Amino acid sequence: MEFRRLGQSGLVISEIAYGNWITHGAQIDEEAAHACVRAALDAGITTFDTADVYSETRAETVLGKALAGQRREGLVLSTKVCHPVGPGPNDRGLSRKHVIEGCEGSLRRLGTDYVDVYYAHRYDPAVPLEETMLAFADLVRSGKVLYVGVSEWTAEQISRAAGLARELRVPLVASQPQYSMLWRVIESQVVPACEREGLGQVVWSPLAQGILSGKYLPGTAAPSDSRAGTEAGKGFVDMLVGHWMNDEEALRAVQELGPVASDLGLTMSQLAIAWVLQNPSVSAAIIGASRPEQVKENAAASGVRLEQAVLDRVDEILSAYIVR
Ligand code: NDP
């Protein structure tokens, strides 16, 4: 496993991180979840990503149990706050009340005294950014949070947050956006803003939720043991990657990546993960997995370098389907 600095901070993270969205506490049982975490640790992954909202907070509890007994200093744990986690008006958003209480809940479920990176899961237009950043500053000062990140914020929101972070001495170091061969929206504005402000990209869904593994075939129903074929996952697949999943031509184009990968001795999943890691502004790719074999396969993409000719061929194959 290779390691990178998180943006311009001193924090060192594994360039492949393991995330438990949809899987822990929902799609897979606890035994399978533990096996995936074990496989991640065996592959040298040190960096684990979750959120309070995943599986209605169960994902944090499962991850906390799976990591119990590990040397805390050897792990980089991140979680997130913003999406609703309860019925009340203050069980959501980025108010001072919810950020502080949300962090306490996450620490309890994860079974730890601090999180390494605490993310604002989305921007909250209802709350003054000053209030949110001051709450993060207090969490940092109390030692419950070491570094702060934002997820799916625009370039303009990130620049304003970075200005406040400087004033309040908050180590705002990470942006967590969606990024893959197919979804490249961050390249035009978010990445330049983050480079100016010193934030690294910790990117999610590098396989576009499994599409780039090549297992979804045009004109064929999704396998019943895949995310798109299961109750826990298919709604998220439809919502976030449905425009490719339901487009036979797009799935056909993805199949053309198969020979590009095999010529390099890679699987399609490894090619897709290596592709996001080619971007120097990316600090880590967060992989998801429903079984340990996937973790092992995907983690082997660490350290793979792709020639420009390969990147050009990927662009040529996918050109009609890339979202920028
Ligand atoms: P991926 O794009 O890597 O998709 C992972 C899924 O693809 C797996 O669960 C598995 O699903 C399938 N898969 C993985 N490897 C293989 C393989 N080698 N062969 C075949 N199928 C494979 O990432 P996710 O969408 O899971 O996102 C990763 C993480 O990013 C999340 O866990 C979370 O931590 C973070 N995230 C953050 C968000 C945010 O808003 N900040 C939003 C979403 C995710 P299956 O086997 O069931 O088909």
CSV table of C-alpha atoms in Angstrom, one decimal, residues 8 22 31 46 82 87 106 111 137 171 184 202 221 243 248 263 265 300 310 314:
chain,number,residue,atom,x,y,z
A,8,GLN,CA,-1.0,20.1,2.3
A,22,ILE,CA,-24.6,0.9,2.1
A,31,GLU,CA,-19.5,-11.2,9.9
A,46,THR,CA,-5.0,2.4,7.4
A,82,CYS,CA,-25.1,17.0,8.3
A,87,PRO,CA,-36.6,13.0,13.9
A,106,SER,CA,-20.1,9.3,16.4
A,111,GLY,CA,-15.7,3.6,20.3
A,137,ALA,CA,-12.8,24.9,15.8
A,171,PRO,CA,-7.1,22.6,10.0
A,184,ARG,CA,-15.2,14.3,-13.5
A,202,VAL,CA,-10.5,12.0,-0.9
A,221,ALA,CA,-30.5,-7.9,-15.3
A,243,HIS,CA,-28.0,7.5,-16.1
A,248,GLU,CA,-27.0,0.1,-22.7
A,263,ASP,CA,-3.3,-5.6,-21.5
A,265,GLY,CA,-2.4,-7.1,-16.3
A,300,ALA,CA,-3.8,-4.0,-5.4
A,310,VAL,CA,-3.8,4.5,-21.6
A,314,VAL,CA,-10.0,5.6,-21.6
